[in-house]
């Protein structure tokens, strides 16, 4: 008796791995940097506003570059072995949040940081709230993708 299930190709295996690990790693990056490091940085002894802003700029630039690479890998993993509608919408939402963060919000935050460093502003702005909101939406979208990928993986391996 032969099984009707075929052994997945290397590309299909990579796609399953990408669909699970990329959202998980991305979530870790966001939680570690946006939700833990960034707020705590300004409470550390000896960290001035200019120093904290300088560190933040470098860290968030690097984080954004990693997020772009994660998104490319997530897209590549979504092309193999057919993605459902919900998955495609989730990946699209993640891409939209990343684009919004990169192209719209970060430039506004950079201008605000320049103003603070020049002494023309006292800090906080709507840009920070927009960034936090988009980061929360991105986090929820990544959690949803991770749950979908895990359910699919359990369904595949549980047969």
Coordinates of N, CA, C and O in Angstrom, one line a residue, residues 51 97 117 157:
X51 N 22.2 61.3 23.6 CA 22.8 60.0 23.5 C 21.8 58.9 23.2 O 22.0 58.1 22.3
X97 N 2.3 47.4 6.8 CA 2.8 48.0 8.1 C 4.3 48.3 8.0 O 4.7 49.4 8.4
X117 N 17.4 67.4 18.9 CA 18.8 67.5 19.0 C 19.3 69.0 18.8 O 20.3 69.4 19.4
X157 N 2.2 17.5 9.5 CA 3.0 16.5 10.1 C 2.2 15.5 10.9 O 2.6 14.4 11.3

